[in-house]
Short mmCIF file of C-alpha atoms in Angstrom, two decimals:
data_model
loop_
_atom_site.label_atom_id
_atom_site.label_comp_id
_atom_site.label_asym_id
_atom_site.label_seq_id
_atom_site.Cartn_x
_atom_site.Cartn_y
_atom_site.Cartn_z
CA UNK A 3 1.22 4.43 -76.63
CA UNK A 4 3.01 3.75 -73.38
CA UNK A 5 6.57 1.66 -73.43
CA UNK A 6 4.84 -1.49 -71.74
CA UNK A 7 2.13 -1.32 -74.43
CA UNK A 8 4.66 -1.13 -77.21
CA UNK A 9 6.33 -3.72 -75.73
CA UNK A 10 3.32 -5.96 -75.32
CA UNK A 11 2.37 -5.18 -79.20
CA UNK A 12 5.90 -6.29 -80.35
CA UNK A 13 5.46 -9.65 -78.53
CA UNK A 14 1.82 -10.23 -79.92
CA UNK A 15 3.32 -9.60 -83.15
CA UNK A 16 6.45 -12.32 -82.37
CA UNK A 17 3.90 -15.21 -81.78
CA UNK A 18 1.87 -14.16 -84.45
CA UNK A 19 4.95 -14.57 -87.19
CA UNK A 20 6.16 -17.62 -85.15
CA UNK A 21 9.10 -16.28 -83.33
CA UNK A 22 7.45 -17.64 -80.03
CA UNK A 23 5.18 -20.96 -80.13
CA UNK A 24 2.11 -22.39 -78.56
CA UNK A 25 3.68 -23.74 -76.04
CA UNK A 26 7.46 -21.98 -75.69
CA UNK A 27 8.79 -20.21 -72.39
CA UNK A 28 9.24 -17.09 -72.90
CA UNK A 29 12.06 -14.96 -71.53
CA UNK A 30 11.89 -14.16 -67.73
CA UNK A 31 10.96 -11.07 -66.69
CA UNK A 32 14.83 -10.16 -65.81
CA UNK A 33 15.96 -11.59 -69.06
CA UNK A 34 13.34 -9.43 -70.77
CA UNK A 35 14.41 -6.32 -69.32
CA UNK A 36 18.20 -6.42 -70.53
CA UNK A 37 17.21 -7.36 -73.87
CA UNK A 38 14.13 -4.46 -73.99
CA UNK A 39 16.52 -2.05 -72.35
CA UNK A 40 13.15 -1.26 -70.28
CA UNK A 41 12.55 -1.52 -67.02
CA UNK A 42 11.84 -4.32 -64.63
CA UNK A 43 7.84 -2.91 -63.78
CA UNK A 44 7.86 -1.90 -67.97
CA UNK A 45 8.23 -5.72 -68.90
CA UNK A 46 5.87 -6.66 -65.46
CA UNK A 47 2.99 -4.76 -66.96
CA UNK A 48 3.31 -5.85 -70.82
CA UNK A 49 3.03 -9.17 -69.68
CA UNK A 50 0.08 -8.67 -67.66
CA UNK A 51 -0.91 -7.29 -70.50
CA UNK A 52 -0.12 -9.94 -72.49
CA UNK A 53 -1.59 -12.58 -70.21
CA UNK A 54 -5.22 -10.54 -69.78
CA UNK A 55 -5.27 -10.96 -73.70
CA UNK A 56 -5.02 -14.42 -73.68
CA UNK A 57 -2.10 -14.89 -75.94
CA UNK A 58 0.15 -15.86 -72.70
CA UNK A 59 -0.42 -18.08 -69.12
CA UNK A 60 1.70 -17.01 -66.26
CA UNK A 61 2.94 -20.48 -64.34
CA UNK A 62 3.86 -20.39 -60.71
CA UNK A 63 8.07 -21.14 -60.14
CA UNK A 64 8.28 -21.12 -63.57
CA UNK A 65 7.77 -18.22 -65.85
CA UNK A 66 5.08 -17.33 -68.65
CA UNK A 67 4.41 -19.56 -71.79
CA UNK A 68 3.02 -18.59 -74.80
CA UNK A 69 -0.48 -20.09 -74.47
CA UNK A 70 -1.59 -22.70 -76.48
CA UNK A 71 -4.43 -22.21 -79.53
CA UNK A 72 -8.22 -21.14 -78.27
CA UNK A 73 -9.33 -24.17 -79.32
CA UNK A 74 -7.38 -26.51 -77.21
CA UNK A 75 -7.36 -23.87 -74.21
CA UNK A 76 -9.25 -25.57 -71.41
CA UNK A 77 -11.81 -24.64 -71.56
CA UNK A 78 -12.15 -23.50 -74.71
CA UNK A 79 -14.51 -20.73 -76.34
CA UNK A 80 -18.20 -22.16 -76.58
CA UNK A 81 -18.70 -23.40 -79.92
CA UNK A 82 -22.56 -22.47 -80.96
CA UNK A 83 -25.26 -20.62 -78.72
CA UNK A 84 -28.07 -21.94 -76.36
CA UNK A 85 -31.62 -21.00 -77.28
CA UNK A 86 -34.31 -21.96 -74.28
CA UNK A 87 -38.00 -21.44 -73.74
CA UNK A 88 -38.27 -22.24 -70.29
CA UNK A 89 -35.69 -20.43 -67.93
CA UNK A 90 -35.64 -22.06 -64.85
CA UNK A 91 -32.70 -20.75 -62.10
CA UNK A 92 -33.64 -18.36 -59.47
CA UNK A 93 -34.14 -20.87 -56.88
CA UNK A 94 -30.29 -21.89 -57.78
CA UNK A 95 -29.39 -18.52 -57.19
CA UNK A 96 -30.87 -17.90 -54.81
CA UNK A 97 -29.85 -20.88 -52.22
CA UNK A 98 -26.07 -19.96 -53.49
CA UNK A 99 -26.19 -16.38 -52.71
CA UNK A 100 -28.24 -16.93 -49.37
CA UNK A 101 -24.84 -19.71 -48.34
CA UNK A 102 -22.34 -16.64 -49.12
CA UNK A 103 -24.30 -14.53 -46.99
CA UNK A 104 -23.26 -16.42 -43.83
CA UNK A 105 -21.44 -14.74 -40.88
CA UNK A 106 -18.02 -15.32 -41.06
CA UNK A 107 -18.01 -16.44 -44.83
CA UNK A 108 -15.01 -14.96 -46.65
CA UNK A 109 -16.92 -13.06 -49.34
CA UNK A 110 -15.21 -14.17 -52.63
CA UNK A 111 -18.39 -15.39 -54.01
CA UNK A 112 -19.75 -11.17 -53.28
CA UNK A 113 -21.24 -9.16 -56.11
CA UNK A 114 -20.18 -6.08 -54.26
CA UNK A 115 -17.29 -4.14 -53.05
CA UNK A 116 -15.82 -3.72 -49.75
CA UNK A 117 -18.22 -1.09 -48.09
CA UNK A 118 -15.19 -0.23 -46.37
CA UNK A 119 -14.39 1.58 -49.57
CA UNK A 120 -17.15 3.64 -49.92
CA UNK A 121 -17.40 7.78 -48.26
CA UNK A 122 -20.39 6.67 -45.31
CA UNK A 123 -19.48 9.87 -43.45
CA UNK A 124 -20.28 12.54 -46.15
CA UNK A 125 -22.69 10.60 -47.44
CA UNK A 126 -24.60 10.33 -43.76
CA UNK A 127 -24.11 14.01 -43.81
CA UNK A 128 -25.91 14.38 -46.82
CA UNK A 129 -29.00 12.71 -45.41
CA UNK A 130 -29.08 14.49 -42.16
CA UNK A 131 -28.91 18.08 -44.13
CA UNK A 132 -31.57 16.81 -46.38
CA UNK A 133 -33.61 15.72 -42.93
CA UNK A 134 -33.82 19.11 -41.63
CA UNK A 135 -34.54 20.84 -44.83
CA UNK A 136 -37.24 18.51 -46.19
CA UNK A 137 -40.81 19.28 -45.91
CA UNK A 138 -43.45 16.55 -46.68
CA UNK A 139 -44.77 18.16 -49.62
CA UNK A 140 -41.55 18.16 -51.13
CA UNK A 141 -41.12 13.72 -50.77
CA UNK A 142 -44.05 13.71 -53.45
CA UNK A 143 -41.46 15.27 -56.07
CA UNK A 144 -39.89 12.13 -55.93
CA UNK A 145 -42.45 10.07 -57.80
CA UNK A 146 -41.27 8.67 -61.11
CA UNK A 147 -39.25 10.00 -63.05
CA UNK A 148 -37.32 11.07 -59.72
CA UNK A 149 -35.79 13.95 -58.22
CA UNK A 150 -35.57 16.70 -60.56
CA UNK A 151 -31.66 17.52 -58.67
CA UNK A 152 -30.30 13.94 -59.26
CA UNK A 153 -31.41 13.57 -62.28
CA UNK A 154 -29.67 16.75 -63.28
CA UNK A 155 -26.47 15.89 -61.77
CA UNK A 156 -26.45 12.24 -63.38
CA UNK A 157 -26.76 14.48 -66.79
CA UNK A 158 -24.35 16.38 -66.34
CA UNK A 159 -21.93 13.30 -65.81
CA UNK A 160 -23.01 11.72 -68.77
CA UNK A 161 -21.92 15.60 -70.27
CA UNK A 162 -18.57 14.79 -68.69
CA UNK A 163 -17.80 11.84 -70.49
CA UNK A 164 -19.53 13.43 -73.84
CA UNK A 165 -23.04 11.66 -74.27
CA UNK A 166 -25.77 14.70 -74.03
CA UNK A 167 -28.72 12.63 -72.45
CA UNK A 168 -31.88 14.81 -71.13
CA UNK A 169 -32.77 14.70 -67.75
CA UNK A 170 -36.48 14.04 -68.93
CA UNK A 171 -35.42 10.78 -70.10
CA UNK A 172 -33.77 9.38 -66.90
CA UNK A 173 -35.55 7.70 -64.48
CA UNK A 174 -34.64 7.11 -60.96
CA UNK A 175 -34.83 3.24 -60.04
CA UNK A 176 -34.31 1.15 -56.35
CA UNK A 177 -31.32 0.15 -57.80
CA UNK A 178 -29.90 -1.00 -61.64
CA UNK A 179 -31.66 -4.21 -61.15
CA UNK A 180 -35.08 -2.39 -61.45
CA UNK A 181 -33.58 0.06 -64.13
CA UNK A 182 -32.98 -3.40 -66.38
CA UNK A 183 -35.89 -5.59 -65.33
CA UNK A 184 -38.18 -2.17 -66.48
CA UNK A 185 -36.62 -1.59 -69.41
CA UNK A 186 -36.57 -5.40 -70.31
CA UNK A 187 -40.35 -5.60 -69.63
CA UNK A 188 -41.02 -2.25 -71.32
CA UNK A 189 -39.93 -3.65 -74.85
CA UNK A 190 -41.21 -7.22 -74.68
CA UNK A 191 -44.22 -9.62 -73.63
CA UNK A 192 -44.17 -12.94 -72.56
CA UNK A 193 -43.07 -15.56 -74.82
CA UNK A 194 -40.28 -13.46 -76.56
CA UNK A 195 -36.81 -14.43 -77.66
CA UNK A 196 -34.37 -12.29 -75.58
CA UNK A 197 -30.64 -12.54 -76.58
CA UNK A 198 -28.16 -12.38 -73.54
CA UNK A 199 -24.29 -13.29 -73.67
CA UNK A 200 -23.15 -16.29 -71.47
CA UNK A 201 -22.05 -16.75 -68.77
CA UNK A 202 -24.34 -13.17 -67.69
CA UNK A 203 -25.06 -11.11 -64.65
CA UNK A 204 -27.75 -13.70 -63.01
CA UNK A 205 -29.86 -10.74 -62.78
CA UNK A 206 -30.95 -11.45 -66.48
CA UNK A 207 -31.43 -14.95 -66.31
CA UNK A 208 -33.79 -14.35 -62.83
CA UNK A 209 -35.84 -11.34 -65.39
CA UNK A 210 -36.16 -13.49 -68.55
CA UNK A 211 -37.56 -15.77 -66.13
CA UNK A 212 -40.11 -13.43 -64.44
CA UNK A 213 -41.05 -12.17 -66.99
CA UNK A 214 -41.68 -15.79 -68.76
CA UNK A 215 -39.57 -14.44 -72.12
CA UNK A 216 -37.58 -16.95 -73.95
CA UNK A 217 -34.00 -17.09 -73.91
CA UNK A 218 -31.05 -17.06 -76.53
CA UNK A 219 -27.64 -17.67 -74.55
CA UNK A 220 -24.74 -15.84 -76.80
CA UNK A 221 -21.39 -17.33 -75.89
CA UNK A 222 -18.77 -15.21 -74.41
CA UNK A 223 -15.18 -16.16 -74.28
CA UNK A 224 -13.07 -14.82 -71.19
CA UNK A 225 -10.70 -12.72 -73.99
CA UNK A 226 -12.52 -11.80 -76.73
CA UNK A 227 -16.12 -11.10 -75.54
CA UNK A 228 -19.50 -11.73 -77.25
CA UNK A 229 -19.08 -14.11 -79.84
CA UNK A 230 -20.40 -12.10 -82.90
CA UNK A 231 -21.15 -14.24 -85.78
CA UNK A 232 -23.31 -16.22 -82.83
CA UNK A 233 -25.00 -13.11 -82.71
CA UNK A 234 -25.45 -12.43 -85.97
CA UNK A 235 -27.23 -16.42 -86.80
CA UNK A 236 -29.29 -15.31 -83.96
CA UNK A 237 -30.43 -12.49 -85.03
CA UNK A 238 -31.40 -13.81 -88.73
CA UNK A 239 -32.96 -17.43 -87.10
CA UNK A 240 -35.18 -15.60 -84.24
CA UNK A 241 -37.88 -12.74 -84.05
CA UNK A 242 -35.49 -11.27 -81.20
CA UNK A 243 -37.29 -8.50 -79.58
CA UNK A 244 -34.50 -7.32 -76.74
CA UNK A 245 -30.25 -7.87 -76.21
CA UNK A 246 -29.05 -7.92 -72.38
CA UNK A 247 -25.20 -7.05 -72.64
CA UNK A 248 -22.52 -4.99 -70.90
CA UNK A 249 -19.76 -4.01 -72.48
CA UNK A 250 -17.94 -2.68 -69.86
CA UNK A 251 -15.97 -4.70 -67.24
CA UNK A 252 -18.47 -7.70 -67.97
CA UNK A 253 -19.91 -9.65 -65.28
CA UNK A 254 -18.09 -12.49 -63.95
CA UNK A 255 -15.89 -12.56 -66.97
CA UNK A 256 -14.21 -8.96 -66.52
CA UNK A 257 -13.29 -8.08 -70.06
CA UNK A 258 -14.34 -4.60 -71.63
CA UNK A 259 -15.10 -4.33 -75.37
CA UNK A 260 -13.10 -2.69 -77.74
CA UNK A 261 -15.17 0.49 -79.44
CA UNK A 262 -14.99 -1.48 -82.26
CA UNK A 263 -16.85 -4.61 -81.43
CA UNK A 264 -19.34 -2.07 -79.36
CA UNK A 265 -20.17 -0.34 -82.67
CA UNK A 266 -20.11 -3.79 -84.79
CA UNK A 267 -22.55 -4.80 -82.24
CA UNK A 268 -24.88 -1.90 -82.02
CA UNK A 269 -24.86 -1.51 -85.97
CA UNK A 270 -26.29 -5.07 -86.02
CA UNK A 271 -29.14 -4.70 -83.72
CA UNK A 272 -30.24 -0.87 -85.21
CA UNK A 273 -29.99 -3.20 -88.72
CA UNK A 274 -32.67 -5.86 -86.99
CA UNK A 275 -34.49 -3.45 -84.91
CA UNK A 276 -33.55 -5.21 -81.29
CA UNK A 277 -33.56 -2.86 -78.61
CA UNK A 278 -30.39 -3.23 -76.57
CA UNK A 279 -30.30 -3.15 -72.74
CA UNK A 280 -27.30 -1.91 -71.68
CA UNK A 281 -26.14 -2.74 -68.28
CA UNK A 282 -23.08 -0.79 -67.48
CA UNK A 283 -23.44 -0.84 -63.65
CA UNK A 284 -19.32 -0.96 -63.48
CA UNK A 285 -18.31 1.61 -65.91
CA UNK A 286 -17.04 4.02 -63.58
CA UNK A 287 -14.59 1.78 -61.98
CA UNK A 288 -11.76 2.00 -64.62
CA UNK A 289 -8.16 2.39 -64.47
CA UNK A 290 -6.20 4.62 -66.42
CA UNK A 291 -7.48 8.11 -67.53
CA UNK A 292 -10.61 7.88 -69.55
CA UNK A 293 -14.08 5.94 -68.98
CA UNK A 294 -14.96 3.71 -71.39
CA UNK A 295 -17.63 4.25 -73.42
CA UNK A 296 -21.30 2.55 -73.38
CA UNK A 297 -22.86 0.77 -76.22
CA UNK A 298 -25.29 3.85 -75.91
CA UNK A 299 -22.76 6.39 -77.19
CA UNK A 300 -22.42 4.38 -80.54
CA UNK A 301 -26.05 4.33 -80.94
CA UNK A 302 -28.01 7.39 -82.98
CA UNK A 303 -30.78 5.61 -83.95
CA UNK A 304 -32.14 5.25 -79.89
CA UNK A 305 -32.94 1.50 -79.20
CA UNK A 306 -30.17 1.48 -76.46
CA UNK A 307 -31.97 1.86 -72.58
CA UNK A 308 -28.31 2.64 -70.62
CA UNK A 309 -29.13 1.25 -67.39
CA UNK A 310 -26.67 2.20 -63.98
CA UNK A 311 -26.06 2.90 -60.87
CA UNK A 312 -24.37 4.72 -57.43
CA UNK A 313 -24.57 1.00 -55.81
CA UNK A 314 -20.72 -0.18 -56.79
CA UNK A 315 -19.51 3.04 -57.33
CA UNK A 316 -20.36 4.83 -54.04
CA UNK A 317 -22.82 2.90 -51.55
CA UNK A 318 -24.44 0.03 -52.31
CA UNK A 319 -27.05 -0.08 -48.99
CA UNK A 320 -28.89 3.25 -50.96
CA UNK A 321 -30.15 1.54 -53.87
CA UNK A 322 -30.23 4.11 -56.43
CA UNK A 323 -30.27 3.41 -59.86
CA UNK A 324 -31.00 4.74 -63.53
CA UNK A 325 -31.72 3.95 -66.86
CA UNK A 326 -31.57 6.75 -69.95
CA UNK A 327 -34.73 5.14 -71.44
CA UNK A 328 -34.98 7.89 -74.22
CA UNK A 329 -38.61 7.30 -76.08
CA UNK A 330 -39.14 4.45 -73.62
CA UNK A 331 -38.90 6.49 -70.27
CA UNK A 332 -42.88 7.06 -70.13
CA UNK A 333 -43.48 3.64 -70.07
CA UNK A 334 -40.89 2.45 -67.74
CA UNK A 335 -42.39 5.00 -65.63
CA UNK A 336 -45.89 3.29 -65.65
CA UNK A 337 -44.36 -0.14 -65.08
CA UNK A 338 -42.62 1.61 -61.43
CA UNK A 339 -45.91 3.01 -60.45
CA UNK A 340 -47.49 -0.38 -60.47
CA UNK A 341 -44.52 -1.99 -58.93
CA UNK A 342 -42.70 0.21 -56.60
CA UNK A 343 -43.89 3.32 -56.77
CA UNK A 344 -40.61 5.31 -56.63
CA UNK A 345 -37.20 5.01 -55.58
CA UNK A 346 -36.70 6.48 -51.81
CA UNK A 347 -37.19 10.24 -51.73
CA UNK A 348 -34.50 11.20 -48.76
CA UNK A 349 -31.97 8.84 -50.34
CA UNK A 350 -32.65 10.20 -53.61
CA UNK A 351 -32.25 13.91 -52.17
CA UNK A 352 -28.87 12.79 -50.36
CA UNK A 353 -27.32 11.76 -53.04
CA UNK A 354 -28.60 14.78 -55.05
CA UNK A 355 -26.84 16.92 -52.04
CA UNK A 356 -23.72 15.22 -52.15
CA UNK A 357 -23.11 15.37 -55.82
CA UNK A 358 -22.87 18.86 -55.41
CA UNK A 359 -19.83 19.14 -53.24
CA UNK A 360 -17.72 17.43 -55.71
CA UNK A 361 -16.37 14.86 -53.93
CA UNK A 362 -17.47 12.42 -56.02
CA UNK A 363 -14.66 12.11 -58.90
CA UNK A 364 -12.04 12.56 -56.02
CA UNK A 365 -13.68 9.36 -53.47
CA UNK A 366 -13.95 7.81 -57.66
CA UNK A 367 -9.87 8.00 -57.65
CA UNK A 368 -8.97 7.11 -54.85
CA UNK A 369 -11.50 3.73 -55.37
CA UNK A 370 -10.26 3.04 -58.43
CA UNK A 371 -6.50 2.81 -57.57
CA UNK A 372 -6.96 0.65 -54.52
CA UNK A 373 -9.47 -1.87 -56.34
CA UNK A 374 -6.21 -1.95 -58.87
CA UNK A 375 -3.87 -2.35 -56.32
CA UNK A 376 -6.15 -5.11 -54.39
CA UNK A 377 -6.84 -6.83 -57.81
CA UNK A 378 -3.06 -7.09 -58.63
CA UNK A 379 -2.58 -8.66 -54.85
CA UNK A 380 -5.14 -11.26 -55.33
CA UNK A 381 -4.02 -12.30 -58.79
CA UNK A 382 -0.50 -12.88 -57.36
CA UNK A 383 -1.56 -15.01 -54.65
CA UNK A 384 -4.27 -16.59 -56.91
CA UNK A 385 -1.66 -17.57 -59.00
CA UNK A 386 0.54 -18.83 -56.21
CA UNK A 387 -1.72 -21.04 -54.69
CA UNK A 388 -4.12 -22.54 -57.28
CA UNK A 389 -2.90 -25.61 -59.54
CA UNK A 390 -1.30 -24.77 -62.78
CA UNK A 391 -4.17 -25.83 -65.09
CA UNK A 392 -6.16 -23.36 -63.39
CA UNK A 393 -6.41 -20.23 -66.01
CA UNK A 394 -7.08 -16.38 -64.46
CA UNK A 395 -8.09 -14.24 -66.18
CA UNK A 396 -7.36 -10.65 -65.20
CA UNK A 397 -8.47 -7.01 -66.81
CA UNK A 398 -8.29 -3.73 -66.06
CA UNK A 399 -10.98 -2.34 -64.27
CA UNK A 400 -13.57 -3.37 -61.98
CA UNK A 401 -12.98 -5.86 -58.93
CA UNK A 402 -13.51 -9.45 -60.50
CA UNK A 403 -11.29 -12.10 -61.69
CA UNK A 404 -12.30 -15.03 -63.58
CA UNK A 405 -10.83 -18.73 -62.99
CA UNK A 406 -10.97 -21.07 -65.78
CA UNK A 407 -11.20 -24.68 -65.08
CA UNK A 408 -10.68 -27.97 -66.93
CA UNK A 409 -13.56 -29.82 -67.76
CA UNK A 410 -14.45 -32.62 -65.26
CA UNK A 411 -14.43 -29.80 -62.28
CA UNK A 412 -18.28 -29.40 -61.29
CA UNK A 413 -18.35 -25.72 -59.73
CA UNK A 414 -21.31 -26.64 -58.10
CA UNK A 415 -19.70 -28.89 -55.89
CA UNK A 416 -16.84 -26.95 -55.19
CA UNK A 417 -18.63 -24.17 -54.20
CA UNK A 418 -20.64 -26.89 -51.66
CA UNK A 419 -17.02 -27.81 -50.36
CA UNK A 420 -15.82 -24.46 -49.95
CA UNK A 421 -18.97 -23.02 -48.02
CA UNK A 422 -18.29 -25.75 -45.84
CA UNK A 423 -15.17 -24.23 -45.01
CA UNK A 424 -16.53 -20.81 -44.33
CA UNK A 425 -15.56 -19.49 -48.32
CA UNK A 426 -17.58 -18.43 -51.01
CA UNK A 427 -17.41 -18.00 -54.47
CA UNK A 428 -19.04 -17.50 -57.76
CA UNK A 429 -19.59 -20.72 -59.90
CA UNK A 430 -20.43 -20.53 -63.41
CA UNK A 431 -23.83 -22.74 -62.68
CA UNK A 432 -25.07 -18.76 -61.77
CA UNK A 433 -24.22 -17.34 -64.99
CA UNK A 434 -24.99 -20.27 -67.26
CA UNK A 435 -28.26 -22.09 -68.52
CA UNK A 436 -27.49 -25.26 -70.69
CA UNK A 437 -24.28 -26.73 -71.44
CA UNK A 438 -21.72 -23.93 -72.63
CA UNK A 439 -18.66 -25.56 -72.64
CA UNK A 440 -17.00 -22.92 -70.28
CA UNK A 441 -15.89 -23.75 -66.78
CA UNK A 442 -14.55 -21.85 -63.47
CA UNK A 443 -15.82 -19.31 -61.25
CA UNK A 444 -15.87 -15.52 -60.61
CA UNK A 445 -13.79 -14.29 -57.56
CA UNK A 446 -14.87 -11.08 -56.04
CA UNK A 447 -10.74 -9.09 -55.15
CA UNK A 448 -12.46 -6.02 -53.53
CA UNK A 449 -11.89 -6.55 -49.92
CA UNK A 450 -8.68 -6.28 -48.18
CA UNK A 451 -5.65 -9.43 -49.00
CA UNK A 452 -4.76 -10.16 -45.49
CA UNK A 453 -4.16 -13.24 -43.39
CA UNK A 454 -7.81 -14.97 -43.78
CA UNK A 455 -7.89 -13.93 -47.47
CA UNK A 456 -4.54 -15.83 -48.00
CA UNK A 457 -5.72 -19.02 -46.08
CA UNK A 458 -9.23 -19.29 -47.80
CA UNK A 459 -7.21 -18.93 -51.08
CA UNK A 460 -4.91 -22.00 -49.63
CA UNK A 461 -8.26 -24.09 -49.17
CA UNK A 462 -9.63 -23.50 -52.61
CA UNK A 463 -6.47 -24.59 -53.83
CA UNK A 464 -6.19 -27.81 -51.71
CA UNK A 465 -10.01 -28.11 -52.91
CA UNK A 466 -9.58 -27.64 -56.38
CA UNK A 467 -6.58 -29.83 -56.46
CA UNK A 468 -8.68 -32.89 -54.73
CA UNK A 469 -11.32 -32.24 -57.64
CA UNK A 470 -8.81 -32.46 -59.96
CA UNK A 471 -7.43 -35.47 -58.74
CA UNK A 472 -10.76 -37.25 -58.85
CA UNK A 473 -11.24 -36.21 -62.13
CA UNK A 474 -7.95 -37.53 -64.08
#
């Protein structure tokens, strides 16, 4: 364990005994340091640390407090889960992400990273080597499952991080969005319960509604994750036929599930029999040294479809996705022939060429530490600029921060206001159906912290200060 973590767990175990209160100021980070006998960044870090755990708030000019219990945390963890028949949001969505798409709109409300970020050049060389070399007999070994290369290579990664997954069983998608909404209409027909976590990825709230499936809305708190005895009284009250989650730098929330709550939860739906779609388009953007693992490498009894893709990881304009369907790839297969077809064959052969240069883990390093370094920029001028009662929450890994809000502040109308002045961001209205008790919006900290980024954060906090004025 490193010296900030040890430092961190001594702390956590001070509040828990009592030494620190809900409440008390805890020493600065100075102060810290010549009682620790550690060093300045040591104590920096453990308190991040500290603060992405919940257990303290960070507040501007004035140090960091030990926070106060869950329950009276504005705004709380939701108390009991959401079941609905009738989903009813994409035109919501839709209207909000066709506002951030604006010229000139500062992208906070984006789902993806800077493209800036992303190797273009090797990658266009890619596709013009596979342009000269590719006959037209050779595009028709692209229908489903996909190229035989790429899936190969995308094996062999999974080897990397020890899950041994067949090629046969991976199937090349336009994107992870088609990987999920497959592999969520593979396993179900119309008018089945479907559990999914909220706030979720949108995407599963726009498939349970295509697909005309009923909904159970699992809370999720912005520390802890899926709320599991939820789950469980789900699981025993409902016929549950599928489980949308991702357990890895969760979208908008940001927090990645300890191995132990990924087994808890995959031991629970192998015990009901509830295939689990795993979205884990984010789990190669981690920091430290190891990836985390998916739900599917806890699972040996197969009902977990491990859904992916190169889209935030390398370029999203390609549109390449996966999903490891195991027993379930024939039939996701069918489903693309009647929709899509297949994937594009030159993209899929690009990518196939440039996985074999391996470039890919070293572009992979050098995105993960600046997506660190930008996300550790943005929460110190997030925290600078917003009002006190406003809560972020930070993790390690991937490129989103969450904002907690009082109750009172309708995100829906903030995000109005702040479109109006040419900013966008992420209300919870997009990951939420029904009343959930949990308020903010998801800020996207890819994309360079400059001059513009600074101001727009000014604005939001001049706008969320007027709504919470009008509130009190």
């Amino acid at each position: 364990m490193k010296k900030y973590q040890q430092l961190a767990e001594r702390i956590a175990h001070q509040i828990e005994l009592g030494v620190w209160h809900p409440g008390d100021r805890l020493p600065s980070i100075r102060e810290q340091t010549g009682h620790s006998g550690v060093s300045f960044m040591t104590v920096t870090h453990a308190y991040q640390l500290l603060e992405s755990r919940g257990l303290i708030i960070a507040r501007p000019q004035s140090g960091y407090y030990v926070s106060p219990p869950e329950s009276a945390t504005p705004p709380g963890v939701p108390a009991s889960l959401v079941h609905q028949e009738n989903v009813d949001i994409n035109s919501y969505i839709f209207d909000v992400l066709q506002a951030s798409s604006r010229p000139g709109v500062v992208p906070f409300g984006s789902a993806f990273p800077d493209p800036k970020l992303f190797p273009l050049a090797q990658l266009n060389r890619s596709l013009a080597h596979v342009a000269r070399n590719t006959s037209a007999v050779s595009m028709t070994e692209n229908l489903p499952p996909g190229h035989r290369a790429l899936r190969q290579a995308i094996a062999r990664r999974y080897a990397q991080h020890g899950l041994t997954i067949s090629p046969d069983e991976i199937v090349i998608t336009t994107g992870a969005l088609e990987a999920l909404n497959l592999s969520l209409q593979a396993v179900t027909e119309p008018g089945d319960w479907v559990v999914v976590e909220t706030p979720c990825f949108y995407g599963a709230l726009q498939a349970i509604e295509r697909l005309k499936l009923k909904m159970i809305a699992i809370p999720s708190s912005p520390h802890h994750g899926i709320d599991l005895a939820a789950l469980e009284q789900a699981l025993n009250n409902w016929p549950v036929k599928a489980c949308w989650l991702m357990g890895n730098h969760q979208n908008p929330l940001g927090f990645t599930l300890a191995d132990e709550r990924k087994q808890q939860i995959v031991d629970l739906l192998t015990q009901h029999q509830v295939t689990l779609v795993e979205d884990d388009v984010y789990g190669e953007l981690y920091q430290g040294n190891t990836r985390p693992a998916p739900f599917r490498a806890f699972d040996t009894g197969g009902i977990t479809l491990h859904c992916a893709s190169f889209s935030k990881s390398l370029v999203a304009g390609f549109r390449v996705g996966w999903v490891a369907a195991g027993r379930h790839a024939r039939r996701i297969q069918q489903l693309q022939l009647m929709s899509t077809l297949s994937g594009s064959a030159p993209v899929q052969m690009a990518l196939a060429d440039y996985l074999t240069t391996r470039s890919y883990d070293t572009h992979l390093r050098r995105l993960r530490r600046v997506l660190a370094e930008r996300k550790h920029k943005a929460w110190q001028i997030l925290r600078q600029h917003l009002p006190e009662n406003c809560v972020i929450t930070r993790h390690d890994g991937g490129y989103f921060l969450w904002i907690s809000l009082p109750e009172g502040i309708d995100t829906r109308a903030l995000n109005t206001a702040a479109i109006r002045e040419q900013i966008s961001v992420a209300p919870v209205s997009m990951f939420t159906v029904g009343q959930t008790g949990l308020n903010g919006f998801r800020v996207n900290t890819s994309f360079p912290w400059q001059e513009r980024e600074i101001l727009a954060v000014q604005t939001l906090g001049r706008l969320l200060q007027q709504a919470l004025n009008a509130a009190s």
